[in-house]
């Protein structure tokens, strides 16, 4: 399921307060962006215990319960996890990954707040969550009858929201500083192949590993844990950033002419990171239209082209990433700058194509 309207994590508590207290809600979102944590935190804010049921681990009888004979009649006894005397938050995690039979078993629980003769205590809330089929996650079609029993809220990752949370939860400063510089690296689309990809959850895992190994972590170990948690391109960039942190070597020094591009074979991850930072600086500093180019900006473009030439002498491939299009094939840098780059550096522009 997709929606043109999405919300950031910061909006979820208020939305749930107005929705989940009167009707069941379903949170849609990509893996690792914090759906489960948001539900648990919301339940805690209301003073309710959060009881999680994982759709992929349930059978219909886990909800309906087992029959007992009372006065010559069979009575289904719902499981202890559900049949409670005090109000609570029932969290149906990965609901859309459950089998069709399990989804059907949820119908009365979601709409009528009851299973058999058991009814949820007054003040209880029901919230479901799941990934989308487009996220390459386990997701089954949801029957229209179930879709119509829920209010649907679509969640998107937000670097601004996550950084506020990270500052309050002891996330490693390398991680927070990096995501501050590259907020677009907080989350990436789940790949079609089996490889790590960046999400708020994976950055949290990396932070835990960095805290565990401490400040003296060696470069080889750092590469193992970074490439084991992040999107490959983000991992290369983060390793370069870590090298900068350790050696006080940054893009500012290169832009000012106080340092040169690192040319050693062992510095290739650092070179990729600096090239990415250089690209970001050009996007920020260069105007989109030529007529808005001031004299100082003209000097900046001259310096940028000179640095591109120097970078291409070390690696055409790395230099090409500076002027490359985005994932949709659209130019990132201003067209007038790309035209000048094509005139002054035809070899580099040909490689881009």
Coordinates of C-alpha atoms in Angstrom, one line a residue, residues 13-280:
X13 CA 2.0 10.7 19.0
X14 CA -0.6 13.4 18.4
X15 CA -2.1 11.4 15.5
X16 CA -2.3 8.2 17.6
X17 CA -3.8 10.2 20.5
X18 CA -6.6 11.3 18.3
X19 CA -7.1 8.2 16.3
X20 CA -6.1 5.1 18.2
X21 CA -8.1 6.0 21.3
X22 CA -11.3 5.8 19.2
X23 CA -10.5 3.4 16.3
X24 CA -7.8 0.8 15.4
X25 CA -4.8 2.3 13.4
X26 CA -2.3 0.7 11.0
X27 CA 1.1 2.2 10.6
X28 CA 2.8 1.6 7.3
X29 CA 6.4 2.2 6.7
X30 CA 9.7 0.8 5.5
X31 CA 11.8 -1.6 7.7
X32 CA 13.9 0.0 10.4
X33 CA 12.3 3.4 10.6
X34 CA 11.0 3.0 14.1
X35 CA 7.4 1.9 13.9
X36 CA 7.5 -0.5 16.8
X37 CA 9.4 1.9 19.0
X38 CA 6.8 4.7 18.3
X39 CA 4.0 2.4 19.3
X40 CA 5.7 1.3 22.5
X41 CA 6.5 4.9 23.5
X42 CA 3.0 6.0 22.8
X43 CA 1.5 3.2 25.0
X44 CA 3.9 4.1 27.7
X45 CA 2.8 7.8 27.5
X46 CA -0.7 6.7 28.2
X47 CA 0.3 4.4 31.1
X48 CA -0.7 1.3 29.1
X49 CA 1.2 -1.9 28.9
X50 CA 2.1 -2.7 25.3
X51 CA 1.4 -6.3 24.3
X52 CA 3.0 -7.2 21.0
X53 CA 1.8 -10.0 18.8
X54 CA 4.0 -10.8 15.8
X55 CA 1.9 -11.7 12.7
X56 CA 4.5 -14.0 11.2
X57 CA 4.6 -16.1 14.3
X58 CA 0.9 -16.7 14.9
X59 CA -1.6 -19.4 13.9
X60 CA -5.4 -18.7 14.1
X61 CA -5.7 -20.8 17.3
X62 CA -3.1 -18.4 19.0
X63 CA -5.8 -15.8 18.8
X64 CA -9.1 -17.7 19.0
X65 CA -7.8 -19.9 21.8
X66 CA -8.6 -23.5 22.5
X67 CA -12.0 -25.0 23.3
X68 CA -13.1 -26.1 26.8
X69 CA -16.3 -27.9 27.7
X70 CA -18.6 -26.0 30.2
X71 CA -22.0 -27.2 31.0
X72 CA -22.0 -29.5 28.0
X73 CA -21.0 -26.7 25.6
X74 CA -17.7 -25.8 24.0
X75 CA -16.2 -22.4 25.0
X76 CA -13.1 -20.9 23.4
X77 CA -10.7 -19.5 25.8
X78 CA -8.5 -16.7 24.4
X79 CA -4.8 -16.8 25.3
X80 CA -3.6 -15.1 28.5
X81 CA -1.5 -12.6 26.5
X82 CA -4.8 -11.1 25.1
X83 CA -7.4 -11.9 27.8
X84 CA -6.5 -9.2 30.4
X85 CA -8.5 -7.5 33.0
X86 CA -6.9 -4.1 32.8
X87 CA -6.8 -1.8 29.7
X88 CA -3.7 -2.2 27.5
X89 CA -2.3 -1.5 24.0
X90 CA -2.6 -4.4 21.7
X91 CA 0.2 -4.1 19.1
X92 CA -0.3 -6.3 16.0
X93 CA 3.2 -6.1 14.5
X94 CA 3.8 -7.3 10.9
X95 CA 0.0 -7.8 10.7
X96 CA 0.1 -7.8 6.9
X97 CA 2.8 -10.5 6.9
X98 CA 0.4 -12.9 8.6
X99 CA -1.3 -15.7 6.7
X100 CA -4.8 -15.0 5.4
X101 CA -6.3 -17.3 8.1
X102 CA -4.5 -15.3 10.8
X103 CA -5.6 -12.0 9.2
X104 CA -9.3 -13.3 9.3
X105 CA -8.9 -14.2 13.0
X106 CA -8.1 -10.5 13.7
X107 CA -11.3 -9.2 12.1
X108 CA -13.5 -9.2 15.2
X109 CA -10.6 -8.3 17.5
X110 CA -9.8 -5.2 15.4
X111 CA -13.4 -4.0 14.6
X112 CA -15.4 -5.3 17.5
X113 CA -12.6 -5.4 20.1
X114 CA -13.6 -8.9 21.1
X115 CA -12.6 -12.6 20.6
X116 CA -15.5 -15.0 21.2
X117 CA -17.0 -13.9 24.5
X118 CA -14.0 -11.9 25.6
X119 CA -14.0 -8.2 25.1
X120 CA -11.0 -5.9 25.4
X121 CA -11.3 -3.8 28.6
X122 CA -12.5 -0.2 28.2
X123 CA -9.6 2.1 27.5
X124 CA -7.6 -0.5 25.5
X125 CA -6.3 0.5 22.1
X126 CA -5.4 -1.6 19.0
X127 CA -2.5 -0.6 16.7
X128 CA -1.1 -2.6 13.8
X129 CA 2.0 -2.0 11.8
X130 CA 3.7 -3.5 8.8
X131 CA 6.1 -3.0 5.8
X132 CA 5.0 -2.4 2.3
X133 CA 5.5 -4.9 -0.6
X134 CA 7.6 -2.3 -2.4
X135 CA 10.1 -2.5 0.5
X136 CA 11.2 -6.0 -0.5
X137 CA 9.9 -7.2 2.8
X138 CA 7.6 -10.1 3.7
X139 CA 4.1 -8.7 3.0
X140 CA 0.9 -10.4 1.9
X141 CA -2.1 -8.8 0.3
X142 CA -4.5 -7.4 2.8
X143 CA -8.2 -8.2 2.3
X144 CA -10.4 -5.3 1.7
X145 CA -12.5 -6.3 4.7
X146 CA -9.4 -5.9 6.9
X147 CA -8.2 -2.7 5.2
X148 CA -11.6 -1.1 5.8
X149 CA -11.4 -1.9 9.5
X150 CA -8.4 0.3 10.1
X151 CA -7.3 3.9 9.8
X152 CA -4.1 3.9 7.8
X153 CA -1.1 6.2 8.5
X154 CA 2.0 6.2 6.3
X155 CA 5.3 6.9 8.1
X156 CA 8.5 8.2 6.4
X157 CA 12.0 8.6 7.9
X158 CA 13.0 12.1 9.1
X159 CA 16.6 13.0 9.8
X160 CA 15.5 16.0 11.8
X161 CA 13.3 13.9 14.1
X162 CA 15.8 11.1 14.4
X163 CA 18.7 13.5 15.3
X164 CA 16.6 14.9 18.1
X165 CA 15.9 11.4 19.4
X166 CA 19.6 10.4 18.9
X167 CA 20.7 13.4 21.0
X168 CA 18.5 12.2 23.9
X169 CA 19.5 8.6 23.7
X170 CA 23.3 8.5 23.7
X171 CA 23.9 7.8 20.0
X172 CA 27.6 7.9 19.2
X173 CA 28.8 11.4 18.2
X174 CA 30.4 10.1 14.9
X175 CA 26.9 8.8 13.9
X176 CA 25.0 12.0 14.8
X177 CA 27.6 14.3 13.3
X178 CA 27.7 12.3 10.1
X179 CA 23.9 12.1 9.7
X180 CA 23.8 15.9 10.4
X181 CA 26.1 16.4 7.5
X182 CA 24.4 13.8 5.3
X183 CA 20.7 13.6 6.3
X184 CA 20.0 11.9 3.0
X185 CA 22.0 8.9 4.2
X186 CA 19.7 8.2 7.2
X187 CA 17.5 5.9 5.1
X188 CA 17.9 4.2 1.7
X189 CA 15.4 2.1 -0.3
X190 CA 15.7 -1.6 0.7
X191 CA 17.8 -3.4 -2.0
X192 CA 16.6 -6.3 -4.1
X193 CA 19.7 -8.3 -3.2
X194 CA 20.6 -9.6 0.3
X195 CA 22.9 -6.8 1.6
X196 CA 22.7 -4.3 4.4
X197 CA 21.0 -1.0 3.9
X198 CA 20.8 2.2 5.9
X199 CA 17.9 2.9 8.2
X200 CA 17.5 4.6 11.6
X201 CA 17.7 1.1 13.1
X202 CA 21.0 0.2 11.3
X203 CA 22.6 3.6 12.4
X204 CA 21.5 2.7 15.9
X205 CA 23.2 -0.7 15.6
X206 CA 26.4 1.0 14.3
X207 CA 26.3 3.4 17.2
X208 CA 26.1 0.5 19.7
X209 CA 29.0 -1.2 18.0
X210 CA 31.1 2.0 18.1
X211 CA 30.4 2.4 21.8
X212 CA 31.3 -1.3 22.4
X213 CA 34.7 -1.1 20.7
X214 CA 35.6 2.3 22.1
X215 CA 37.7 5.1 20.6
X216 CA 40.6 2.8 19.9
X217 CA 38.8 0.7 17.3
X218 CA 41.2 -0.2 14.5
X219 CA 40.4 0.7 10.9
X220 CA 39.8 -2.9 9.7
X221 CA 37.3 -3.6 12.5
X222 CA 35.6 -0.3 11.7
X223 CA 35.2 -1.3 8.1
X224 CA 33.7 -4.6 9.1
X225 CA 31.0 -3.2 11.3
X226 CA 30.2 -0.2 9.0
X227 CA 29.9 -2.4 5.9
X228 CA 27.9 -4.9 8.0
X229 CA 25.2 -2.3 8.9
X230 CA 24.9 0.4 6.2
X231 CA 24.2 0.7 2.5
X232 CA 27.6 0.0 0.7
X233 CA 28.0 3.5 -0.7
X234 CA 27.1 5.0 2.7
X235 CA 29.6 2.6 4.4
X236 CA 32.4 3.8 2.2
X237 CA 31.5 7.4 2.9
X238 CA 31.2 6.9 6.7
X239 CA 34.7 5.2 6.8
X240 CA 36.1 8.3 5.0
X241 CA 34.3 10.5 7.5
X242 CA 35.8 8.5 10.4
X243 CA 39.3 8.9 8.9
X244 CA 38.7 12.7 8.7
X245 CA 37.6 12.8 12.4
X246 CA 40.8 10.9 13.4
X247 CA 43.2 12.9 11.2
X248 CA 41.5 16.3 11.2
X249 CA 41.5 16.2 7.4
X250 CA 38.5 17.8 5.8
X251 CA 37.0 19.4 2.7
X252 CA 37.4 22.9 4.1
X253 CA 41.2 22.5 3.9
X254 CA 41.0 21.4 0.3
X255 CA 38.7 24.2 -0.7
X256 CA 41.0 26.7 0.8
X257 CA 44.1 25.2 -0.8
X258 CA 45.6 24.2 2.5
X259 CA 45.5 20.5 1.6
X260 CA 45.4 18.3 -1.5
X261 CA 43.1 15.4 -2.4
X262 CA 44.5 12.2 -0.7
X263 CA 46.1 10.1 -3.4
X264 CA 47.2 7.0 -1.6
X265 CA 45.6 3.7 -2.5
X266 CA 44.7 3.2 1.2
X267 CA 42.8 6.5 1.2
X268 CA 40.2 5.6 -1.4
X269 CA 37.3 5.6 1.1
X270 CA 38.4 9.0 2.3
X271 CA 38.6 10.3 -1.3
X272 CA 35.0 9.1 -2.0
X273 CA 33.8 10.9 1.2
X274 CA 35.6 14.1 0.3
X275 CA 34.3 14.0 -3.2
X276 CA 30.8 13.5 -1.9
X277 CA 31.2 16.5 0.5
X278 CA 32.6 18.5 -2.4
X279 CA 29.5 17.7 -4.4
X280 CA 27.3 18.8 -1.5

